[in-house]
Amino acid sequence: MAKVIVDGIEVEIANGSSVLQACEAAGKEIPRFCYHERLSVAGNCRMCLVEVEKMPKPVASCGQPVADGMVVFTDTENVRRARRGVMEFLLINHPLDCPICDQGGECDLQDEAVSYGRDTSRYDEAKRAVSQPDWGPLVKTTMTRCIHCTRCIRFSTEIAGVPELGATARGESMQVGTYVEKALSSELSGNLIDLCPVGALTAKPYAFTARPWELRKTDSVDVLDAGGANIRIDARGAEVLRILPRMNDAVNEEWLGDKSRFSVDGLKRRRLDQPWLRDGARLRPATWDECFAAIAARIKAVAPSRIGAIAGDLMDVESMFALRDLFTSLGSGNLDCRADGARFDASQRQFYVFNTSIAGIEDADAILIIGSNPRHEAPVLNARIRKRYLASPTFIGHIGLPHDLTYPAMHLGTDPSVLAALTDGSHPFAATLRAAKTPMLILGAGALARPDGAALHAAAWALAAQFNMLRADWHGFNILHHAAARVGGLDLGFLPAAGGQDTRAMLDGGVDVLWLLGADNADIAAIPPETFVIYQGHHGDAGAARADVILPGAAYTEKDGIYVNTEGRVQQGFIAVKPPGSAREDWRIIRAASASLGQPLVYDTLAALRTRLAAAHPHFAAPAAFRRLAATDLQGPAPGQVALSNAPFTAVAANYYQTDPISRASPTMAACVAAHSPADNTNFGLAAE
Amino acid sequence: MSGQTEPFTFDDISETAIAAAIAKYPAGKQASAVMPLLHIAQRQMERAAGSAWVPRAAMDAVAARLGMAPVRVYEIATFYLMYNTKPVGKFHLQVCTTTPCWLRGSDDIVAACKKATGIAQFGETSADGLFTMTEVECLGACVNAPILQINDDYYEDLDTARTEALLAALKSGAPAPPPGSTIGRHASAPLTGQTALRSPSQATQNAE
């Protein structure tokens, strides 16, 4: 530890810290453009100059390591003069186009110019201007505004692991860009917009939409993948305009995947804003009462064993809890939240969560990824694996379709036969796993949805047990889900009761009345024509197309809801805008339906529902409390009926950008798909609107 | 841009040079050889196409060979002015216009080059594709200013007439005139002949 005195305040800080960190520890704000806590130190903007006793010149505090006994001054006349000089140089080539710049109001340069800018410019030469390259449908470039802080270059190289950006040429000709014009191929490219301290990189879909001070900001949780990234929903009036990440070191640090960030325009398209009822071959607009009456008539006409419910990928815990209560009171055990048709043993929580935890990845020294492409299924979590790889030597093996995961991963094979080779030690990676102190294994939820998913589940557990991944101090068995609702549903036991039918059985005609709670990703086509389908959800997607009754629900931005991410972390999102038209929050719809079915649920408010929820499942009582599970019970999951096959693993979705009703309705996501697969640009017209 | 993406593979001469360049660095640090490799690629283009430049395909080949991200190679190739990222003529006229050369008449050399080749601006290539003229900073041969570097060779002590004669000779396809001073000066010896140490020194005489 080093003792540093900053403006008379003594702070103690770890050796190797920078002077800037010491200043922050003392509560002093240091202006900066290039320095960022999560990126390497570049030291090229020079804005963070401070004075240090016995040093003849002001020093850039971001790059200066602390020394014991250092005396730092952050606010002397000399420091202010130096920063004013730096600011004047930065503004020499920066256009004065703040009125037409999207960064206005949340621009670091603008903010610092208030403190350190001159009132007039002394520069009367021509300003530099550069071309505006096209970086694809997400990031809008105005490189004339670039102050060459290189944060975007460092982010794409270090965090995203897709080194496409660089600084070409030099001096006044230096340009930040891709050199060869191309759309950025990272799934984390939206974060460049947050990182850019000026208006050089702004959000293309959000261009010229709103000023930050017009927006109403609501904290929430992302549901478009199972990582549970913390987000801030920015809305104006009844419209969600953009989604930004919130900082949470345990989950998403401060990053957010492009799908989660840019699917917002899907929230106002293809929406179900009123109830519909099938009348012969067509759906007609109906009232809530008509729909509930039709549902009651059908449900009362069949035996409880002939009704069933499937919960989809985006649902909040409350609505699944309410629907489960309703079906229990109706006497039906036909429930399943595994809309993808997976059949695996979910009898213990450690069988289906990401036990190591996302932050725990940083403690692993060997990682085996089975049947998953984390880069597409959870890009922010994938960035964590890359962070681990960069921090210290980590051996990563990958079984599945070969894919660039942004870090070197040894490709062990494409089918489950590798598991056997690892078990008997004939595969060289087995030695790596055996030598590792904290090995972990990531099994993709897509692999569990295979016909032999249960066998794979058991085999993976056995592998984890064999390679010492299941210990009291370390749990290395992980399921990487891609559906935000899945762990919540499994926690609730939204699963077939004894003798109940699972997703596959219900879809294949096992029930006469099927309640799809946002289950668009289920195999809808398999439902026989005579089944009465109730679709409750927010988008006119696959489920609504097949429905006999449509109950318009709320998207995740339009309701208070609890979600459980893939590591089992319980998080709460808040309502940002009201659902459109006569759509309602989902638990309310289920409560209303329960009344018309003659089995009213015992709660009338969300608070009462949550009290019941917490009583039934204590871990929902304190959402903030999250702790890793220790592997205590080594008895693995049941291997199921289907033997392990050697069919190769397949991808969960055709692409990263369109995986759920919201992103499928988003023109921006369609444009991304078009930009990244030139052969399939059928959706491109949609993006032009 | 012409030929930027034309397939590029290293030839045998290049491969030999590459092996020697990479061998200079410890295993795993082969990316250090990026600058020699870019130079090797530029030389190969000079041999094969008569134009010493590094097309993008060659930068990609260098990146692939050294296991680097292509953009890291683009950064280096565009940073250093001696890598030509656009095609140049068979004769790359690099006129020094830094102060000593300028005082000694580099403006005349520029004008002579323009007149002889038909080039209007620095950076352009003549219509016949033979010449590209570039403005360069100090070539470090100020004693014999003004200097015109053609490809790898310095032509020194130039004036308008000698520059025109030189370019005419190149244009005619004759073998390039010998590099160095165009007025017969030996190295950087004084124009008026030796001015110091004209006789054996006192010390030398004493020793005898």
Coordinates of C-alpha atoms in Angstrom, one line a residue, chain A residues 153 157 163-171 177-180, chain B residues 4 56 59 69-72 74-76 78-81 85:
Chain A
I153 CA -10.1 0.7 -30.6
T157 CA -9.5 -5.3 -29.3
P163 CA -10.1 -6.4 -33.5
E164 CA -11.5 -4.5 -36.4
L165 CA -10.9 -0.9 -35.4
G166 CA -7.6 0.8 -35.6
A167 CA -5.9 4.2 -36.0
T168 CA -4.6 4.5 -39.6
A169 CA -2.2 7.1 -40.9
R170 CA -0.7 9.6 -38.4
G171 CA -0.6 13.1 -37.2
G177 CA -11.7 3.3 -38.4
T178 CA -11.8 -0.1 -40.0
Y179 CA -9.6 1.0 -43.0
V180 CA -11.5 -1.4 -45.1
Chain B
Q4 CA -5.9 -3.7 -53.7
R56 CA -4.3 -4.6 -49.1
M59 CA -1.2 -6.6 -45.8
A69 CA -5.4 -8.9 -36.8
P70 CA -5.4 -7.3 -40.3
V71 CA -6.2 -3.9 -38.9
R72 CA -3.0 -3.9 -36.8
Y74 CA -3.1 -1.6 -41.8
E75 CA -2.2 0.8 -38.9
I76 CA 1.5 0.2 -39.4
T78 CA -0.3 3.6 -43.1
F79 CA 1.7 5.1 -40.3
Y80 CA 5.1 4.8 -42.1
L81 CA 5.3 6.9 -45.3
T85 CA -0.4 1.9 -49.9

